[in-house]
């Protein structure tokens, strides 16, 4: 989204105030923006809201938009969701050892050399630090607190509810990201919180988030008239997808109550599919560039990138790691990773029709365990002036309509409603020209899991699906954890020990100590 000069100025003031504090969450109330001189008009609320989205963007993508390529990068989705525990093979023509560390879940090696080249390039310390996330939460809490007091004459009731719902979405989305990264986290919703707090159990955090979202999500619009806001500002579909993901995570870690969570996912999925009024749809595969360019009817929530606004994710993208040989590099230089033949044959059986094979891959090399393998799925608009074509012009997909549909189908299968599960997942498979799934019981659940692997590859879901389905305990494609390791938190990330400064209640993740 393009920020006006006044919005950028507001953001700079906010970030300066937030980062200047020495409190335990590194948050200081931006009093000059939260007093009576600021919260007076719709323009004030819009400016603050845009700033909150920009804070989110900075927390999970590239933190320094003015830095040169390879400086100030933060490949959050790539490292967190796509490479960790992944069935990939590193191209040894490049000394990108972080790929091996991530695929083997060797986070001790990942953090072992703070003076190393890749450590600096990728801001690896950031993967153990949660300050940036709490800036988003703190700012969202202020918005929820102050927006109700904006005079009704300048901000009508419907618009006021929508802005509050957007702020609630942002804080719960960030809590969801944090839970998947660290497990138990510090939870609070009061504005200007500065006191030291202990971590709250992950399941309770998610229950709080679900209740928080349920109270407001229907105040969000299904879409926006202004196409600039579609999918990059919270919509009802964004909220429903978040609620579905949170309930699926709860089902995984609060197993005694799993049926109830699956029923909630089915309820949200039914609302999303049947009540969206045509605002969301699965686009034909021939329109794949539109899907990943962003702001399409298939997008539910995404982080925008537009090179015209100097927005760049730099090298830290899935596309950059899976692209084909380009320009002056030798044919064996790219891609940086290949997938194992076993994995590719399992998600794309050679004897089953599926148009994604030819549209998203080079069909002739997609089973090769060498540099001839590459993915066309994200080949949107490449900057030919970039020396290595790293700067492509596409948004970062977070939630997509097909993702939510497959969660819907997965929940139905978990409830034993196999026929309906096959019908719902068949929506995604029909778009790909693939036959309906034919399994029953556990076989159907396994098929839906593989459908998520094939449909969502490169979109940051691999590791989290592996963890929440417990397939990490018996993974035929690579990294496998023992039950003891899993229960001790091998799926989490370490928490930087500096987080304990001025907070005697905070404990670190024991598995990584």
Coordinates of C-alpha atoms in Angstrom, one line a residue:
X1 CA 0.0 0.0 0.0
X2 CA 1.3 3.5 -0.7
X3 CA 1.7 5.7 2.4
X4 CA 1.3 9.5 2.1
X5 CA 4.0 11.7 3.5
X6 CA 2.0 12.4 6.6
X7 CA 1.4 8.7 7.2
X8 CA 5.1 7.9 6.8
X9 CA 5.9 10.8 9.2
X10 CA 3.4 9.4 11.7
X11 CA 5.0 5.9 11.3
X12 CA 8.5 7.3 11.9
X13 CA 7.4 9.0 15.0
X14 CA 5.7 5.9 16.2
X15 CA 8.6 3.6 15.5
X16 CA 11.1 6.0 17.1
X17 CA 9.0 6.1 20.3
X18 CA 8.5 2.3 20.3
X19 CA 12.2 1.4 19.8
X20 CA 13.5 4.0 22.2
X21 CA 12.1 2.3 25.3
X22 CA 14.0 0.0 27.7
X23 CA 10.9 -1.7 29.1
X24 CA 10.6 -5.5 29.0
X25 CA 8.6 -5.5 25.8
X26 CA 10.6 -2.6 24.3
X27 CA 7.3 -0.7 24.0
X28 CA 6.6 2.9 25.0
X29 CA 3.2 4.5 24.6
X30 CA 3.3 7.0 21.7
X31 CA 1.5 9.7 23.9
X32 CA 1.7 12.5 21.3
X33 CA -0.2 10.3 18.8
X34 CA -2.7 8.9 21.3
X35 CA -3.9 12.1 23.0
X36 CA -6.7 14.5 22.2
X37 CA -4.7 16.2 19.5
X38 CA -4.6 13.1 17.3
X39 CA -7.7 10.9 17.7
X40 CA -10.1 13.5 16.3
X41 CA -10.9 12.5 12.7
X42 CA -11.3 9.6 10.3
X43 CA -8.0 10.7 8.7
X44 CA -6.2 10.2 12.0
X45 CA -7.6 6.7 12.3
X46 CA -6.8 5.9 8.7
X47 CA -3.2 7.1 9.2
X48 CA -2.7 5.1 12.3
X49 CA -4.2 2.0 10.7
X50 CA -1.9 2.3 7.7
X51 CA 1.0 2.6 10.0
X52 CA 0.0 -0.6 11.9
X53 CA 0.0 -2.5 8.6
X54 CA 3.4 -1.1 7.8
X55 CA 4.7 -2.2 11.2
X56 CA 3.4 -5.7 10.4
X57 CA 5.1 -5.7 7.1
X58 CA 8.4 -4.7 8.7
X59 CA 8.1 -7.4 11.4
X60 CA 7.9 -10.3 8.9
X61 CA 9.6 -9.1 5.8
X62 CA 12.5 -6.8 5.1
X63 CA 13.1 -4.4 8.0
X64 CA 15.1 -1.9 6.2
X65 CA 13.5 -0.8 2.9
X66 CA 16.4 1.6 2.1
X67 CA 19.1 -1.0 2.4
X68 CA 20.8 -2.4 -0.6
X69 CA 20.3 -6.0 -1.9
X70 CA 21.6 -8.5 0.6
X71 CA 21.5 -6.0 3.5
X72 CA 18.8 -6.0 6.1
X73 CA 16.9 -9.0 4.7
X74 CA 14.5 -11.1 6.9
X75 CA 13.2 -14.2 5.1
X76 CA 10.5 -15.0 7.6
X77 CA 8.2 -17.1 5.5
X78 CA 10.9 -18.8 3.6
X79 CA 12.9 -19.9 6.7
X80 CA 9.9 -20.5 9.1
X81 CA 7.5 -22.3 6.8
X82 CA 9.2 -23.5 3.6
X83 CA 12.8 -24.6 4.4
X84 CA 12.5 -25.8 8.0
X85 CA 12.3 -29.6 8.0
X86 CA 11.7 -29.6 4.3
X87 CA 12.5 -32.4 1.8
X88 CA 15.0 -30.3 -0.1
X89 CA 18.5 -30.9 -1.4
X90 CA 21.0 -28.0 -1.3
X91 CA 22.7 -27.0 -4.5
X92 CA 26.3 -27.5 -3.4
X93 CA 27.5 -25.0 -6.0
X94 CA 26.5 -22.4 -3.4
X95 CA 27.8 -22.4 0.2
X96 CA 24.3 -21.8 1.6
X97 CA 24.7 -24.0 4.6
X98 CA 21.7 -22.4 6.3
X99 CA 19.6 -24.5 4.0
X100 CA 21.0 -27.7 5.6
X101 CA 20.6 -26.4 9.1
X102 CA 16.9 -25.5 8.5
X103 CA 16.0 -28.7 6.7
X104 CA 17.6 -30.8 9.5
X105 CA 16.1 -28.5 12.2
X106 CA 19.6 -27.8 13.5
X107 CA 18.9 -24.4 15.0
X108 CA 21.9 -24.6 17.3
X109 CA 24.1 -24.5 14.1
X110 CA 21.8 -21.8 12.7
X111 CA 22.6 -19.5 15.6
X112 CA 26.2 -20.6 16.2
X113 CA 28.1 -18.0 14.2
X114 CA 26.8 -14.5 14.8
X115 CA 29.8 -13.1 12.8
X116 CA 29.2 -15.3 9.8
X117 CA 28.3 -14.0 6.3
X118 CA 24.8 -15.5 6.1
X119 CA 24.0 -14.6 9.7
X120 CA 24.3 -11.0 8.8
X121 CA 22.6 -11.2 5.5
X122 CA 19.5 -12.8 6.8
X123 CA 19.3 -11.1 10.2
X124 CA 19.3 -14.5 11.9
X125 CA 19.1 -13.0 15.4
X126 CA 15.6 -11.8 14.5
X127 CA 14.3 -15.4 14.5
X128 CA 14.9 -15.5 18.2
X129 CA 13.6 -12.0 19.0
X130 CA 10.0 -11.0 19.4
X131 CA 10.2 -7.2 19.9
X132 CA 9.0 -6.4 16.4
X133 CA 5.9 -8.4 16.9
X134 CA 5.1 -6.7 20.2
X135 CA 5.3 -3.3 18.5
X136 CA 2.5 -4.4 16.2
X137 CA 0.5 -5.7 19.2
X138 CA 1.1 -2.6 21.3
X139 CA 0.1 -0.3 18.5
X140 CA -3.0 -2.4 17.7
X141 CA -4.0 -2.3 21.4
X142 CA -3.8 1.5 21.3
X143 CA -6.0 1.6 18.3
X144 CA -8.7 -0.6 19.9
X145 CA -8.6 1.6 23.0
X146 CA -8.7 5.0 21.3
X147 CA -10.9 4.5 18.2
X148 CA -14.2 4.3 20.2
X149 CA -13.6 7.9 21.5
X150 CA -13.2 9.4 18.0
X151 CA -16.2 11.8 17.6
X152 CA -19.1 10.1 15.7
X153 CA -19.5 13.2 13.6
X154 CA -16.2 12.5 11.9
X155 CA -16.2 8.6 12.1
X156 CA -19.5 6.8 11.7
X157 CA -20.4 3.8 13.7
X158 CA -20.0 1.3 10.9
X159 CA -16.6 2.6 9.9
X160 CA -15.5 2.8 13.6
X161 CA -16.4 -0.9 14.0
X162 CA -14.4 -1.8 10.9
X163 CA -11.3 0.0 12.0
X164 CA -11.5 -1.7 15.5
X165 CA -11.9 -5.0 13.8
X166 CA -8.8 -4.4 11.6
X167 CA -6.8 -3.7 14.7
X168 CA -8.1 -6.8 16.5
X169 CA -7.3 -8.8 13.4
X170 CA -3.7 -7.5 13.4
X171 CA -3.0 -8.3 17.0
X172 CA -4.5 -11.8 16.8
X173 CA -2.7 -12.5 13.6
X174 CA 0.6 -11.6 15.2
X175 CA -0.2 -13.7 18.3
X176 CA -0.9 -16.6 16.0
X177 CA 2.5 -16.2 14.2
X178 CA 4.2 -16.0 17.6
X179 CA 2.5 -19.1 19.0
X180 CA 3.6 -21.1 15.9
X181 CA 7.2 -19.8 16.4
X182 CA 7.7 -19.9 20.1
X183 CA 4.8 -21.8 21.7
X184 CA 3.9 -20.0 25.0
X185 CA 4.1 -16.2 24.7
X186 CA 3.4 -13.1 26.8
X187 CA -0.2 -12.2 26.2
X188 CA -1.9 -8.8 26.8
X189 CA -4.5 -6.6 25.2
X190 CA -4.4 -3.5 27.4
X191 CA -2.8 -0.4 25.8
X192 CA 0.4 1.0 27.2
X193 CA 1.3 -2.2 29.0
X194 CA 4.8 -2.0 30.5
X195 CA 4.8 -4.3 33.5
X196 CA 6.7 -7.6 33.4
X197 CA 4.5 -10.6 32.6
X198 CA 5.1 -14.3 32.4
X199 CA 4.4 -16.3 29.3
X200 CA 0.8 -17.6 28.8
X201 CA 0.2 -21.2 27.7
X202 CA -0.1 -21.4 24.0
X203 CA -3.6 -23.0 24.1
X204 CA -4.9 -20.3 26.3
X205 CA -3.5 -17.6 24.1
X206 CA -5.2 -19.1 21.0
X207 CA -8.5 -19.4 22.9
X208 CA -8.3 -15.8 23.9
X209 CA -7.5 -14.8 20.2
X210 CA -10.5 -16.9 18.9
X211 CA -12.8 -15.2 21.4
X212 CA -11.4 -11.8 20.5
X213 CA -11.9 -12.4 16.8
X214 CA -15.4 -13.8 17.1
X215 CA -16.6 -10.6 18.7
X216 CA -15.6 -8.4 15.8
X217 CA -14.9 -10.3 12.5
X218 CA -18.3 -9.7 11.1
X219 CA -17.6 -6.0 11.2
X220 CA -15.0 -6.5 8.5
X221 CA -16.1 -6.1 4.8
X222 CA -16.0 -9.1 2.5
X223 CA -13.8 -7.0 0.2
X224 CA -13.0 -3.3 -0.6
X225 CA -14.2 -1.1 -3.5
X226 CA -10.7 0.3 -3.7
X227 CA -8.6 -2.6 -5.3
X228 CA -5.5 -1.2 -3.6
X229 CA -6.8 -2.5 -0.2
X230 CA -8.0 -6.0 -1.4
X231 CA -6.3 -8.7 0.6
X232 CA -3.7 -6.4 2.0
X233 CA -6.1 -4.9 4.5
X234 CA -8.1 -7.3 6.7
X235 CA -11.3 -8.5 5.1
X236 CA -13.9 -10.9 6.5
X237 CA -12.2 -13.7 4.5
X238 CA -8.9 -12.8 6.2
X239 CA -10.5 -13.2 9.6
X240 CA -12.3 -16.4 8.7
X241 CA -9.0 -17.9 7.5
X242 CA -7.2 -16.8 10.6
X243 CA -10.0 -18.3 12.8
X244 CA -9.8 -21.6 10.8
X245 CA -6.0 -21.8 11.2
X246 CA -6.1 -21.0 15.0
X247 CA -8.8 -23.7 15.6
X248 CA -6.8 -26.3 13.6
X249 CA -3.7 -25.4 15.8
X250 CA -5.9 -25.7 18.9
X251 CA -7.1 -29.1 17.7
X252 CA -3.5 -30.3 17.4
X253 CA -2.4 -29.1 20.9
X254 CA -5.7 -29.5 22.9
X255 CA -6.5 -32.9 21.6
X256 CA -9.2 -33.8 24.1
X257 CA -11.3 -31.0 22.7
X258 CA -10.3 -31.5 19.0
X259 CA -13.8 -32.4 17.7
X260 CA -15.2 -29.0 18.9
X261 CA -12.4 -27.2 17.1
X262 CA -12.9 -29.1 13.9
X263 CA -16.6 -28.2 14.1
X264 CA -15.7 -24.5 14.4
X265 CA -13.4 -24.8 11.3
X266 CA -16.3 -26.4 9.3
X267 CA -18.6 -23.6 10.5
X268 CA -16.2 -20.9 9.3
X269 CA -15.4 -22.7 6.1
X270 CA -19.1 -23.0 5.3
X271 CA -19.5 -19.3 5.9
X272 CA -16.5 -18.4 3.8
X273 CA -17.5 -20.6 0.8
X274 CA -21.3 -20.0 0.8
X275 CA -21.7 -16.4 2.0
X276 CA -18.8 -14.5 0.3
X277 CA -21.1 -13.2 -2.4
X278 CA -18.7 -13.9 -5.2
X279 CA -15.9 -11.8 -3.7
X280 CA -13.6 -14.8 -3.4
X281 CA -13.0 -17.4 -6.0
X282 CA -10.5 -19.9 -7.3
X283 CA -9.0 -18.3 -10.4
X284 CA -8.1 -20.6 -13.4
X285 CA -4.6 -21.8 -13.4
X286 CA -4.0 -19.8 -16.5
X287 CA -4.3 -16.7 -14.3
X288 CA -1.7 -17.8 -11.9
X289 CA 0.3 -14.6 -12.4
X290 CA -2.7 -12.6 -11.1
X291 CA -3.0 -14.8 -8.0
X292 CA 0.6 -14.2 -6.8
X293 CA 0.9 -10.7 -8.1
X294 CA -1.6 -10.0 -5.4
X295 CA -4.9 -8.3 -4.6
X296 CA -6.9 -10.9 -6.6
X297 CA -10.2 -12.6 -5.7
X298 CA -8.2 -15.6 -4.6
X299 CA -6.2 -13.6 -2.0
X300 CA -7.5 -13.5 1.6
X301 CA -4.5 -11.9 3.2
X302 CA -1.1 -11.0 1.9
X303 CA 1.9 -8.7 2.5
X304 CA 2.1 -6.3 -0.4
X305 CA 5.2 -5.7 -2.6
X306 CA 5.2 -3.1 -5.3
X307 CA 8.5 -2.0 -6.8
X308 CA 7.0 1.3 -7.9
X309 CA 6.8 2.1 -4.1
X310 CA 10.3 0.9 -3.4
X311 CA 8.9 -2.2 -1.7
X312 CA 11.3 -5.1 -2.0
X313 CA 11.6 -8.5 -0.2
X314 CA 15.1 -8.8 -1.7
X315 CA 16.8 -12.1 -1.8
X316 CA 14.8 -13.7 1.0
X317 CA 12.1 -15.2 -1.1
X318 CA 11.0 -18.7 -2.1
X319 CA 11.1 -17.6 -5.7
X320 CA 14.8 -16.6 -5.5
X321 CA 15.7 -20.0 -4.1
X322 CA 13.8 -22.0 -6.7
X323 CA 14.3 -19.9 -9.9
X324 CA 15.7 -21.2 -13.1
X325 CA 19.2 -20.3 -14.4
X326 CA 19.3 -16.7 -15.5
X327 CA 21.5 -14.1 -17.2
X328 CA 25.2 -14.6 -16.8
X329 CA 25.1 -17.5 -14.3
X330 CA 26.0 -21.0 -15.3
X331 CA 23.2 -23.5 -15.7
X332 CA 24.2 -25.3 -12.5
X333 CA 24.1 -22.1 -10.4
X334 CA 20.3 -22.1 -9.9
X335 CA 18.1 -23.0 -8.2
X336 CA 19.6 -23.1 -4.7
X337 CA 17.4 -26.1 -3.7
X338 CA 15.8 -29.1 -5.3
X339 CA 13.1 -31.3 -3.9
X340 CA 13.6 -35.0 -3.4
X341 CA 12.2 -37.3 -6.1
X342 CA 10.2 -39.3 -3.5
X343 CA 8.4 -36.2 -2.3
X344 CA 7.7 -34.9 -5.8
X345 CA 6.4 -38.3 -6.9
X346 CA 4.1 -38.6 -3.9
X347 CA 2.6 -35.2 -4.2
X348 CA 2.4 -35.3 -8.0
X349 CA 2.0 -39.0 -9.0
X350 CA 3.2 -39.4 -12.6
X351 CA 0.1 -41.4 -13.6
X352 CA -2.5 -38.9 -12.3
X353 CA -3.5 -35.9 -14.4
X354 CA -2.9 -32.6 -12.7
X355 CA -2.4 -29.3 -14.7
X356 CA -0.3 -27.8 -11.9
X357 CA 2.5 -30.0 -13.2
X358 CA 2.8 -28.1 -16.4
X359 CA 1.7 -24.6 -15.2
X360 CA 3.7 -24.4 -12.0
X361 CA 6.7 -26.5 -12.9
X362 CA 8.9 -27.6 -15.8
X363 CA 7.1 -30.9 -16.3
X364 CA 10.1 -32.5 -17.9
X365 CA 12.4 -31.8 -14.9
X366 CA 10.1 -31.6 -11.9
X367 CA 11.3 -35.0 -10.6
X368 CA 15.0 -34.3 -11.0
X369 CA 17.2 -34.0 -8.0
X370 CA 19.5 -31.5 -9.7
X371 CA 19.8 -27.9 -11.0
X372 CA 17.3 -28.6 -13.8
X373 CA 14.5 -28.5 -11.3
X374 CA 12.8 -25.2 -10.9
X375 CA 9.3 -23.8 -10.1
X376 CA 7.4 -21.4 -12.4
X377 CA 4.6 -20.8 -9.9
X378 CA 5.9 -17.5 -8.6
X379 CA 7.5 -16.3 -11.9
X380 CA 5.4 -13.1 -12.0
X381 CA 7.3 -10.0 -13.1
X382 CA 11.0 -10.2 -13.0
X383 CA 13.1 -7.0 -12.9
X384 CA 15.4 -7.5 -15.9
X385 CA 17.7 -4.7 -14.5
X386 CA 18.5 -6.7 -11.4
X387 CA 21.8 -8.4 -11.7
X388 CA 20.4 -11.7 -10.5
X389 CA 16.7 -11.0 -11.0
X390 CA 16.0 -11.3 -7.3
X391 CA 13.6 -8.3 -7.4
X392 CA 10.4 -9.7 -8.6
X393 CA 7.2 -7.8 -8.3
X394 CA 4.7 -9.9 -6.3
X395 CA 3.0 -9.9 -2.9
X396 CA 3.8 -12.4 -0.2
X397 CA 0.8 -14.7 0.1
X398 CA -0.3 -15.5 3.7
X399 CA -3.8 -16.8 3.4
X400 CA -5.3 -17.9 0.1
X401 CA -8.8 -19.1 -0.7
X402 CA -7.6 -22.6 -1.7
X403 CA -5.7 -22.8 1.7
X404 CA -9.0 -22.1 3.6
X405 CA -10.9 -24.6 1.4
X406 CA -8.4 -27.3 2.1
X407 CA -8.6 -26.6 5.9
X408 CA -12.4 -26.9 5.6
X409 CA -12.0 -30.3 3.9
X410 CA -9.4 -31.4 6.4
X411 CA -11.7 -30.6 9.3
X412 CA -14.6 -32.5 7.6
X413 CA -12.3 -35.6 7.2
X414 CA -11.3 -35.4 10.9
X415 CA -15.0 -35.5 11.8
X416 CA -15.6 -38.5 9.6
X417 CA -17.6 -36.7 7.0
X418 CA -15.6 -38.2 4.2
X419 CA -18.1 -37.6 1.3
X420 CA -18.4 -33.9 2.1
X421 CA -14.6 -33.6 2.6
X422 CA -14.0 -35.0 -0.8
X423 CA -16.6 -32.6 -2.3
X424 CA -14.9 -29.6 -0.7
X425 CA -11.3 -30.5 -1.5
X426 CA -12.6 -31.4 -5.0
X427 CA -13.1 -27.6 -5.6
X428 CA -9.3 -27.2 -5.5
X429 CA -8.6 -30.3 -7.5
X430 CA -11.2 -29.5 -10.2
X431 CA -9.4 -26.2 -10.8
X432 CA -6.2 -28.2 -11.4
X433 CA -8.0 -30.7 -13.7
X434 CA -7.2 -33.5 -11.2
X435 CA -9.7 -36.2 -10.2
X436 CA -11.5 -36.1 -6.9
X437 CA -9.8 -37.8 -4.0
X438 CA -10.8 -41.4 -3.5
X439 CA -9.7 -42.3 0.0
X440 CA -11.6 -43.1 3.1
X441 CA -10.7 -42.6 6.8
X442 CA -7.0 -42.2 7.4
X443 CA -6.2 -42.6 3.7
X444 CA -8.3 -39.6 2.9
X445 CA -6.7 -37.5 5.7
X446 CA -3.3 -38.4 4.2
X447 CA -4.5 -37.4 0.7
X448 CA -5.7 -34.0 2.0
X449 CA -2.4 -33.4 3.7
X450 CA -0.6 -34.1 0.4
X451 CA -3.0 -31.9 -1.4
X452 CA -2.0 -29.0 0.9
X453 CA 1.6 -29.8 0.1
X454 CA 1.1 -29.6 -3.6
X455 CA -1.2 -26.7 -3.7
X456 CA 0.6 -24.5 -1.2
X457 CA 4.2 -25.3 -1.8
X458 CA 6.3 -22.2 -1.4
X459 CA 3.6 -20.3 0.5
X460 CA 5.0 -20.8 4.0
X461 CA 2.8 -23.7 5.2
X462 CA 5.0 -26.8 5.0
X463 CA 6.6 -26.8 8.4
X464 CA 3.4 -25.7 10.3
X465 CA 1.3 -28.4 8.6
X466 CA 4.0 -31.0 9.5
X467 CA 3.9 -29.9 13.1
X468 CA 0.2 -29.5 13.7
X469 CA -0.8 -32.8 12.0
X470 CA 2.0 -34.5 14.1
X471 CA 3.4 -36.0 10.9
X472 CA 6.7 -34.6 12.2
X473 CA 6.8 -37.7 14.3
X474 CA 6.7 -40.0 11.3
X475 CA 7.8 -38.0 8.3
X476 CA 8.8 -40.1 5.3
X477 CA 10.3 -37.1 3.5
X478 CA 13.0 -35.9 5.9
X479 CA 13.4 -34.5 9.4
X480 CA 11.5 -36.6 12.0
X481 CA 11.3 -35.9 15.7
X482 CA 10.8 -38.3 18.6
X483 CA 7.8 -37.8 20.8
X484 CA 10.1 -36.7 23.6
X485 CA 11.7 -34.0 21.4
X486 CA 8.3 -32.9 20.2
X487 CA 6.9 -32.5 23.7
X488 CA 10.1 -30.6 24.7
X489 CA 9.6 -28.1 22.0
X490 CA 11.9 -29.1 19.1
X491 CA 9.4 -27.5 16.7
X492 CA 9.7 -24.0 18.4
X493 CA 12.5 -21.5 17.9
X494 CA 14.8 -20.3 20.7
X495 CA 13.9 -17.1 22.5
X496 CA 16.8 -14.7 22.8
X497 CA 18.1 -14.6 26.4
X498 CA 18.0 -10.8 26.3
X499 CA 14.2 -11.1 26.6
X500 CA 14.7 -11.9 30.2
X501 CA 16.2 -8.5 30.9
X502 CA 14.0 -6.7 33.4
X503 CA 11.5 -9.6 33.4
X504 CA 12.1 -12.1 36.2
X505 CA 8.9 -14.0 35.1
X506 CA 10.1 -14.9 31.7
X507 CA 11.4 -18.4 30.9
X508 CA 13.1 -19.5 27.7
X509 CA 12.4 -22.5 25.5
X510 CA 14.2 -25.3 27.3
X511 CA 14.8 -27.5 24.2
X512 CA 17.2 -25.0 22.7
X513 CA 19.1 -24.1 25.9

